[in-house]
Amino acid sequence: MLRIGMLLVYALLALVGVTWIMLFMRRITAEKVGKIWGITAIVALALGLYWGLLWAPPDVLMGDVYRIMYVHFPSWVGTFAGYLAGFICSLIYLRTRNMSFDSWANAAIEVGLVFNATGLITGSIWGRPTWGVWWTWDPRLTWVAIMAVTFAGYLVLRAFMEDPEGRARSSAAVAIVGFATLPIVYFSVRWWRTLHQPQSSPETIDPQMVLPLRTMMIAFLLVFGYLLTRRYMLARIESEVELAALTLDELEPEVTGG
Amino acid sequence: MANAGYIIAAYGITAIVVVGYTLMLWKRMARARAELELQEGRDRGNA
């Protein structure tokens, strides 16, 4: 089961890689690739949930409550993927001034924030039975909160600015500055004495726990990809609406003055 | 299963947030498409 499962995980990972490359090289549309990721995500989620909730053994110290890890950690994979993609697309936007990269950045950060929310909520639920508290101002948790507020600020800024180019420039700057919180969040468990445990590695946990964790990580990446493509398509339609409204505003005085 | 309530809450809330966001995206996409069609119709009318 373990070997077959791992092969399946690598096949899923290869699918994610190949489709990303095809999307980057414009050999496939965002809509099509989103559909592929969406359908594959359902299969991966079903497998990951079965392996994580029913097949993997309980933890020696935490018992069954550790199974929250199978949604908690993949949520952070989705969060980091979103913010990293947002950072890269913002840099490309500032260099090329191509508005489609602004739409990609907007989509990636919004979807990243959704996973940031699930990561915080599941972490809080996991903290209660293991630490005895729902929340504590420990360095890891505090930096995660700062990161979430920064990227929420990115979306608020976008909502309040009307000029498309000014909005794209300002929000790209916020995304780049906000990205600085990512390495701090990642290394906070090593830099400071925190309640949160340091990162685990496949060598330190049971292989029967590694399989569902990897499957759920890939499943969440696929869900992230699906949502990213949908949110990107929405951003493109919204900018077309915005452009059409601006064109109409310019035309109307001529029409009425006609 | 010990601490089942915490596990159900974590998985349940994650599902609600992700599915809820997906449904909201679909709804916003349908609304934006309708608005775009309306704008294009107005543009054609003005032309």
mmCIF file of C-alpha atoms in Angstrom:
data_model
loop_
_atom_site.group_PDB
_atom_site.id
_atom_site.type_symbol
_atom_site.label_atom_id
_atom_site.label_comp_id
_atom_site.label_asym_id
_atom_site.label_seq_id
_atom_site.Cartn_x
_atom_site.Cartn_y
_atom_site.Cartn_z
ATOM 1 C CA MET A 1 0.000 0.000 0.000
ATOM 2 C CA LEU A 2 2.789 2.394 1.017
ATOM 3 C CA ARG A 3 4.821 1.905 -2.184
ATOM 4 C CA ILE A 4 1.774 2.162 -4.476
ATOM 5 C CA GLY A 5 0.616 5.220 -2.571
ATOM 6 C CA MET A 6 4.001 6.950 -2.901
ATOM 7 C CA LEU A 7 4.057 6.199 -6.662
ATOM 8 C CA LEU A 8 0.612 7.758 -6.941
ATOM 9 C CA VAL A 9 1.800 10.815 -5.010
ATOM 10 C CA TYR A 10 4.784 11.248 -7.370
ATOM 11 C CA ALA A 11 2.468 10.824 -10.389
ATOM 12 C CA LEU A 12 0.207 13.583 -8.997
ATOM 13 C CA LEU A 13 3.221 15.786 -8.376
ATOM 14 C CA ALA A 14 4.419 15.198 -11.958
ATOM 15 C CA LEU A 15 0.953 16.146 -13.228
ATOM 16 C CA VAL A 16 1.053 19.401 -11.236
ATOM 17 C CA GLY A 17 4.570 20.178 -12.587
ATOM 18 C CA VAL A 18 3.778 19.392 -16.228
ATOM 19 C CA THR A 19 0.519 21.369 -16.226
ATOM 20 C CA TRP A 20 2.249 24.374 -14.552
ATOM 21 C CA ILE A 21 4.923 24.335 -17.280
ATOM 22 C CA MET A 22 2.261 24.030 -20.011
ATOM 23 C CA LEU A 23 0.358 26.952 -18.484
ATOM 24 C CA PHE A 24 3.548 29.034 -18.238
ATOM 25 C CA MET A 25 4.400 28.254 -21.883
ATOM 26 C CA ARG A 26 0.793 29.079 -22.852
ATOM 27 C CA ARG A 27 0.209 25.606 -24.282
ATOM 28 C CA ILE A 28 -2.972 25.276 -22.214
ATOM 29 C CA THR A 29 -5.538 27.835 -21.040
ATOM 30 C CA ALA A 30 -6.071 28.755 -17.370
ATOM 31 C CA GLU A 31 -9.670 27.490 -17.656
ATOM 32 C CA LYS A 32 -8.631 24.044 -18.923
ATOM 33 C CA VAL A 33 -5.772 23.599 -16.487
ATOM 34 C CA GLY A 34 -8.080 24.684 -13.648
ATOM 35 C CA LYS A 35 -10.567 21.951 -14.595
ATOM 36 C CA ILE A 36 -7.794 19.317 -14.643
ATOM 37 C CA TRP A 37 -6.539 20.454 -11.220
ATOM 38 C CA GLY A 38 -10.071 20.568 -9.807
ATOM 39 C CA ILE A 39 -10.933 16.998 -10.834
ATOM 40 C CA THR A 40 -7.535 15.635 -9.727
ATOM 41 C CA ALA A 41 -7.885 17.484 -6.398
ATOM 42 C CA ILE A 42 -11.107 15.581 -5.611
ATOM 43 C CA VAL A 43 -9.339 12.222 -6.181
ATOM 44 C CA ALA A 44 -6.277 13.300 -4.146
ATOM 45 C CA LEU A 45 -8.454 14.638 -1.308
ATOM 46 C CA ALA A 46 -10.449 11.389 -1.144
ATOM 47 C CA LEU A 47 -7.236 9.327 -0.941
ATOM 48 C CA GLY A 48 -5.555 11.700 1.531
ATOM 49 C CA LEU A 49 -8.589 11.788 3.825
ATOM 50 C CA TYR A 50 -8.900 7.981 3.805
ATOM 51 C CA TRP A 51 -5.193 7.486 4.534
ATOM 52 C CA GLY A 52 -5.018 10.314 7.066
ATOM 53 C CA LEU A 53 -8.172 9.622 9.055
ATOM 54 C CA LEU A 54 -8.478 5.826 8.857
ATOM 55 C CA TRP A 55 -5.214 4.233 7.744
ATOM 56 C CA ALA A 56 -2.398 6.178 9.458
ATOM 57 C CA PRO A 57 -1.612 5.117 13.050
ATOM 58 C CA PRO A 58 -2.313 7.438 16.020
ATOM 59 C CA ASP A 59 0.579 9.508 17.408
ATOM 60 C CA VAL A 60 2.356 8.136 20.487
ATOM 61 C CA LEU A 61 1.988 11.386 22.479
ATOM 62 C CA MET A 62 -0.982 13.200 20.974
ATOM 63 C CA GLY A 63 -3.155 10.225 20.037
ATOM 64 C CA ASP A 64 -5.679 10.894 17.265
ATOM 65 C CA VAL A 65 -5.816 14.667 17.586
ATOM 66 C CA TYR A 66 -2.562 14.913 15.581
ATOM 67 C CA ARG A 67 -4.713 14.047 12.498
ATOM 68 C CA ILE A 68 -5.527 17.770 12.346
ATOM 69 C CA MET A 69 -2.007 17.985 10.852
ATOM 70 C CA TYR A 70 -3.409 16.621 7.556
ATOM 71 C CA VAL A 71 -5.408 19.824 7.020
ATOM 72 C CA HIS A 72 -3.281 22.228 9.076
ATOM 73 C CA PHE A 73 0.060 21.760 7.322
ATOM 74 C CA PRO A 74 -1.362 21.593 3.754
ATOM 75 C CA SER A 75 -3.183 24.879 4.501
ATOM 76 C CA TRP A 76 0.228 26.507 5.015
ATOM 77 C CA VAL A 77 1.458 24.973 1.750
ATOM 78 C CA GLY A 78 -1.479 26.715 0.012
ATOM 79 C CA THR A 79 -0.761 29.953 1.886
ATOM 80 C CA PHE A 80 2.943 30.009 0.999
ATOM 81 C CA ALA A 81 2.189 29.033 -2.637
ATOM 82 C CA GLY A 82 -0.272 31.942 -2.860
ATOM 83 C CA TYR A 83 1.989 34.572 -1.340
ATOM 84 C CA LEU A 84 5.040 33.376 -3.261
ATOM 85 C CA ALA A 85 3.101 33.441 -6.557
ATOM 86 C CA GLY A 86 1.745 36.889 -5.617
ATOM 87 C CA PHE A 87 5.271 38.144 -4.937
ATOM 88 C CA ILE A 88 6.688 36.784 -8.229
ATOM 89 C CA CYS A 89 3.766 38.096 -10.311
ATOM 90 C CA SER A 90 4.025 41.516 -8.620
ATOM 91 C CA LEU A 91 7.739 41.696 -9.511
ATOM 92 C CA ILE A 92 6.985 40.701 -13.115
ATOM 93 C CA TYR A 93 4.170 43.272 -13.243
ATOM 94 C CA LEU A 94 6.471 46.083 -12.057
ATOM 95 C CA ARG A 95 9.014 45.101 -14.684
ATOM 96 C CA THR A 96 6.679 44.542 -17.649
ATOM 97 C CA ARG A 97 3.554 46.601 -16.684
ATOM 98 C CA ASN A 98 1.512 43.729 -18.126
ATOM 99 C CA MET A 99 -1.864 43.888 -16.338
ATOM 100 C CA SER A 100 -2.427 40.135 -16.566
ATOM 101 C CA PHE A 101 0.391 39.669 -13.995
ATOM 102 C CA ASP A 102 -1.426 42.093 -11.705
ATOM 103 C CA SER A 103 -4.514 39.862 -12.060
ATOM 104 C CA TRP A 104 -2.420 36.742 -11.297
ATOM 105 C CA ALA A 105 -0.935 38.436 -8.218
ATOM 106 C CA ASN A 106 -4.356 39.536 -6.997
ATOM 107 C CA ALA A 107 -5.759 36.009 -7.505
ATOM 108 C CA ALA A 108 -2.801 34.284 -5.815
ATOM 109 C CA ILE A 109 -2.874 36.531 -2.744
ATOM 110 C CA GLU A 110 -6.638 36.276 -2.263
ATOM 111 C CA VAL A 111 -6.548 32.451 -2.498
ATOM 112 C CA GLY A 112 -3.440 32.413 -0.280
ATOM 113 C CA LEU A 113 -5.368 34.381 2.343
ATOM 114 C CA VAL A 114 -8.180 31.787 2.294
ATOM 115 C CA PHE A 115 -5.620 29.080 3.131
ATOM 116 C CA ASN A 116 -4.010 31.418 5.675
ATOM 117 C CA ALA A 117 -7.414 31.559 7.411
ATOM 118 C CA THR A 118 -7.841 27.756 7.435
ATOM 119 C CA GLY A 119 -4.250 27.355 8.672
ATOM 120 C CA LEU A 120 -4.897 29.745 11.577
ATOM 121 C CA ILE A 121 -8.260 28.182 12.474
ATOM 122 C CA THR A 122 -7.010 24.567 12.358
ATOM 123 C CA GLY A 123 -3.886 25.561 14.299
ATOM 124 C CA SER A 124 -6.018 27.162 16.980
ATOM 125 C CA ILE A 125 -8.243 24.055 17.212
ATOM 126 C CA TRP A 126 -5.136 21.837 17.437
ATOM 127 C CA GLY A 127 -3.583 24.143 20.066
ATOM 128 C CA ARG A 128 -6.477 23.775 22.514
ATOM 129 C CA PRO A 129 -6.053 20.021 23.332
ATOM 130 C CA THR A 130 -2.226 20.005 22.979
ATOM 131 C CA TRP A 131 -1.136 23.376 24.452
ATOM 132 C CA GLY A 132 -4.230 24.081 26.552
ATOM 133 C CA VAL A 133 -4.939 27.412 24.804
ATOM 134 C CA TRP A 134 -6.720 28.479 21.598
ATOM 135 C CA TRP A 135 -4.208 31.262 20.970
ATOM 136 C CA THR A 136 -0.988 32.571 22.475
ATOM 137 C CA TRP A 137 1.266 35.454 21.426
ATOM 138 C CA ASP A 138 4.215 33.196 20.711
ATOM 139 C CA PRO A 139 6.636 34.344 17.939
ATOM 140 C CA ARG A 140 5.397 31.896 15.273
ATOM 141 C CA LEU A 141 1.727 32.692 15.858
ATOM 142 C CA THR A 142 2.345 36.422 16.142
ATOM 143 C CA TRP A 143 4.264 36.527 12.840
ATOM 144 C CA VAL A 144 1.563 34.461 11.136
ATOM 145 C CA ALA A 145 -1.003 37.018 12.348
ATOM 146 C CA ILE A 146 1.179 39.895 11.033
ATOM 147 C CA MET A 147 1.494 38.101 7.672
ATOM 148 C CA ALA A 148 -2.295 37.600 7.443
ATOM 149 C CA VAL A 149 -3.006 41.254 8.321
ATOM 150 C CA THR A 150 -0.433 42.457 5.739
ATOM 151 C CA PHE A 151 -1.985 40.456 2.909
ATOM 152 C CA ALA A 152 -5.522 41.333 4.028
ATOM 153 C CA GLY A 153 -4.309 44.955 3.765
ATOM 154 C CA TYR A 154 -3.262 44.221 0.163
ATOM 155 C CA LEU A 155 -6.866 43.287 -0.686
ATOM 156 C CA VAL A 156 -8.304 46.265 1.221
ATOM 157 C CA LEU A 157 -5.957 48.606 -0.665
ATOM 158 C CA ARG A 158 -7.104 47.171 -3.990
ATOM 159 C CA ALA A 159 -10.744 47.588 -3.011
ATOM 160 C CA PHE A 160 -10.267 51.299 -2.269
ATOM 161 C CA MET A 161 -8.233 52.364 -5.326
ATOM 162 C CA GLU A 162 -10.054 53.084 -8.567
ATOM 163 C CA ASP A 163 -7.239 53.875 -11.018
ATOM 164 C CA PRO A 164 -6.238 50.425 -12.409
ATOM 165 C CA GLU A 165 -2.550 51.272 -12.973
ATOM 166 C CA GLY A 166 -2.064 53.102 -9.672
ATOM 167 C CA ARG A 167 -3.793 50.212 -7.885
ATOM 168 C CA ALA A 168 -1.584 47.653 -9.607
ATOM 169 C CA ARG A 169 1.603 49.583 -8.728
ATOM 170 C CA SER A 170 0.697 50.209 -5.076
ATOM 171 C CA SER A 171 -0.567 46.686 -4.437
ATOM 172 C CA ALA A 172 2.542 45.191 -6.083
ATOM 173 C CA ALA A 173 4.661 47.208 -3.619
ATOM 174 C CA VAL A 174 2.578 45.877 -0.680
ATOM 175 C CA ALA A 175 2.909 42.286 -1.977
ATOM 176 C CA ILE A 176 6.697 42.641 -2.226
ATOM 177 C CA VAL A 177 7.026 44.162 1.248
ATOM 178 C CA GLY A 178 4.546 41.622 2.692
ATOM 179 C CA PHE A 179 6.564 38.750 1.245
ATOM 180 C CA ALA A 180 9.315 39.591 3.753
ATOM 181 C CA THR A 181 7.091 38.062 6.471
ATOM 182 C CA LEU A 182 7.273 34.601 4.843
ATOM 183 C CA PRO A 183 10.886 33.713 5.744
ATOM 184 C CA ILE A 184 10.329 35.198 9.223
ATOM 185 C CA VAL A 185 7.277 32.949 9.725
ATOM 186 C CA TYR A 186 9.167 29.908 8.404
ATOM 187 C CA PHE A 187 12.314 30.401 10.506
ATOM 188 C CA SER A 188 10.577 31.802 13.619
ATOM 189 C CA VAL A 189 10.516 28.338 15.222
ATOM 190 C CA ARG A 190 14.308 28.154 14.886
ATOM 191 C CA TRP A 191 15.156 31.785 15.698
ATOM 192 C CA TRP A 192 13.090 32.112 18.881
ATOM 193 C CA ARG A 193 12.040 29.869 21.749
ATOM 194 C CA THR A 194 8.441 29.110 20.787
ATOM 195 C CA LEU A 195 5.605 26.839 21.838
ATOM 196 C CA HIS A 196 5.225 25.730 18.220
ATOM 197 C CA GLN A 197 7.355 22.708 17.331
ATOM 198 C CA PRO A 198 10.060 23.051 14.643
ATOM 199 C CA GLN A 199 9.467 21.628 11.154
ATOM 200 C CA SER A 200 9.246 17.811 10.973
ATOM 201 C CA SER A 201 10.968 15.811 8.244
ATOM 202 C CA PRO A 202 10.051 12.442 6.653
ATOM 203 C CA GLU A 203 12.944 10.902 8.645
ATOM 204 C CA THR A 204 11.386 11.877 11.977
ATOM 205 C CA ILE A 205 7.833 10.640 11.400
ATOM 206 C CA ASP A 206 6.248 7.265 10.612
ATOM 207 C CA PRO A 207 6.141 6.491 6.830
ATOM 208 C CA GLN A 208 2.433 5.731 7.272
ATOM 209 C CA MET A 209 2.009 9.372 8.315
ATOM 210 C CA VAL A 210 4.211 10.705 5.488
ATOM 211 C CA LEU A 211 1.983 9.230 2.752
ATOM 212 C CA PRO A 212 -1.298 10.941 3.802
ATOM 213 C CA LEU A 213 0.577 14.176 4.577
ATOM 214 C CA ARG A 214 2.159 14.312 1.118
ATOM 215 C CA THR A 215 -1.116 13.349 -0.547
ATOM 216 C CA MET A 216 -2.991 16.103 1.306
ATOM 217 C CA MET A 217 -0.233 18.620 0.495
ATOM 218 C CA ILE A 218 -0.579 17.866 -3.219
ATOM 219 C CA ALA A 219 -4.391 17.826 -2.931
ATOM 220 C CA PHE A 220 -4.332 21.298 -1.341
ATOM 221 C CA LEU A 221 -1.900 22.513 -4.011
ATOM 222 C CA LEU A 222 -4.352 21.270 -6.649
ATOM 223 C CA VAL A 223 -7.273 22.982 -4.870
ATOM 224 C CA PHE A 224 -5.106 26.114 -4.673
ATOM 225 C CA GLY A 225 -4.410 25.846 -8.430
ATOM 226 C CA TYR A 226 -8.104 25.370 -9.219
ATOM 227 C CA LEU A 227 -9.136 28.389 -7.130
ATOM 228 C CA LEU A 228 -6.227 30.440 -8.513
ATOM 229 C CA THR A 229 -7.313 29.907 -12.135
ATOM 230 C CA ARG A 230 -10.956 30.701 -11.272
ATOM 231 C CA ARG A 231 -9.990 33.857 -9.386
ATOM 232 C CA TYR A 232 -7.678 34.898 -12.237
ATOM 233 C CA MET A 233 -10.495 34.453 -14.777
ATOM 234 C CA LEU A 234 -12.759 36.543 -12.533
ATOM 235 C CA ALA A 235 -10.095 39.276 -12.272
ATOM 236 C CA ARG A 236 -9.764 39.384 -16.069
ATOM 237 C CA ILE A 237 -13.557 39.660 -16.537
ATOM 238 C CA GLU A 238 -13.692 42.385 -13.856
ATOM 239 C CA SER A 239 -10.948 44.382 -15.583
ATOM 240 C CA GLU A 240 -12.816 44.042 -18.914
ATOM 241 C CA VAL A 241 -15.972 45.370 -17.191
ATOM 242 C CA GLU A 242 -13.906 48.221 -15.723
ATOM 243 C CA LEU A 243 -12.436 49.028 -19.160
ATOM 244 C CA ALA A 244 -15.865 48.865 -20.815
ATOM 245 C CA ALA A 245 -17.276 51.219 -18.145
ATOM 246 C CA LEU A 246 -14.393 53.684 -18.698
ATOM 247 C CA THR A 247 -14.902 53.574 -22.484
ATOM 248 C CA LEU A 248 -18.621 54.158 -21.981
ATOM 249 C CA ASP A 249 -17.915 57.143 -19.698
ATOM 250 C CA GLU A 250 -15.703 58.656 -22.398
ATOM 251 C CA LEU A 251 -18.301 58.006 -25.112
ATOM 252 C CA GLU A 252 -21.369 59.227 -23.233
ATOM 253 C CA PRO A 253 -20.700 62.999 -23.336
ATOM 254 C CA GLU A 254 -20.267 62.711 -27.116
ATOM 255 C CA VAL A 255 -23.478 60.673 -27.424
ATOM 256 C CA THR A 256 -25.534 62.984 -25.240
ATOM 257 C CA GLY A 257 -23.910 66.096 -26.691
ATOM 258 C CA GLY A 258 -24.351 64.545 -30.180
ATOM 259 C CA MET B 1 -11.375 8.178 18.438
ATOM 260 C CA ALA B 2 -10.138 10.465 21.209
ATOM 261 C CA ASN B 3 -10.657 14.238 20.771
ATOM 262 C CA ALA B 4 -13.018 13.554 17.856
ATOM 263 C CA GLY B 5 -14.739 16.921 18.364
ATOM 264 C CA TYR B 6 -11.532 18.853 17.643
ATOM 265 C CA ILE B 7 -10.800 16.746 14.553
ATOM 266 C CA ILE B 8 -14.347 17.167 13.194
ATOM 267 C CA ALA B 9 -14.211 20.933 13.891
ATOM 268 C CA ALA B 10 -10.848 21.341 12.089
ATOM 269 C CA TYR B 11 -11.890 19.350 9.000
ATOM 270 C CA GLY B 12 -15.415 20.802 8.996
ATOM 271 C CA ILE B 13 -14.335 24.439 9.205
ATOM 272 C CA THR B 14 -11.658 23.916 6.515
ATOM 273 C CA ALA B 15 -14.295 22.367 4.228
ATOM 274 C CA ILE B 16 -16.779 25.177 4.919
ATOM 275 C CA VAL B 17 -14.184 27.913 4.230
ATOM 276 C CA VAL B 18 -12.818 26.345 1.013
ATOM 277 C CA VAL B 19 -16.203 25.241 -0.410
ATOM 278 C CA GLY B 20 -17.779 28.551 0.641
ATOM 279 C CA TYR B 21 -15.036 30.513 -1.118
ATOM 280 C CA THR B 22 -15.400 28.345 -4.255
ATOM 281 C CA LEU B 23 -19.171 28.964 -4.365
ATOM 282 C CA MET B 24 -18.625 32.687 -3.810
ATOM 283 C CA LEU B 25 -16.146 32.734 -6.723
ATOM 284 C CA TRP B 26 -18.655 30.996 -9.022
ATOM 285 C CA LYS B 27 -21.359 33.491 -8.022
ATOM 286 C CA ARG B 28 -19.047 36.491 -8.562
ATOM 287 C CA MET B 29 -17.950 35.083 -11.936
ATOM 288 C CA ALA B 30 -21.574 34.667 -13.105
ATOM 289 C CA ARG B 31 -22.376 38.236 -11.976
ATOM 290 C CA ALA B 32 -19.256 39.687 -13.664
ATOM 291 C CA ARG B 33 -20.040 37.853 -16.933
ATOM 292 C CA ALA B 34 -23.599 39.203 -16.896
ATOM 293 C CA GLU B 35 -22.301 42.724 -16.235
ATOM 294 C CA LEU B 36 -19.782 42.430 -19.081
ATOM 295 C CA GLU B 37 -22.512 41.340 -21.498
ATOM 296 C CA LEU B 38 -24.624 44.304 -20.381
ATOM 297 C CA GLN B 39 -21.713 46.721 -20.892
ATOM 298 C CA GLU B 40 -20.972 45.282 -24.331
ATOM 299 C CA GLY B 41 -24.655 45.631 -25.219
ATOM 300 C CA ARG B 42 -24.552 49.324 -24.162
ATOM 301 C CA ASP B 43 -21.362 49.841 -26.178
ATOM 302 C CA ARG B 44 -23.029 48.389 -29.269
ATOM 303 C CA GLY B 45 -26.078 50.594 -28.617
ATOM 304 C CA ASN B 46 -23.903 53.701 -28.396
ATOM 305 C CA ALA B 47 -21.954 52.782 -31.517
#
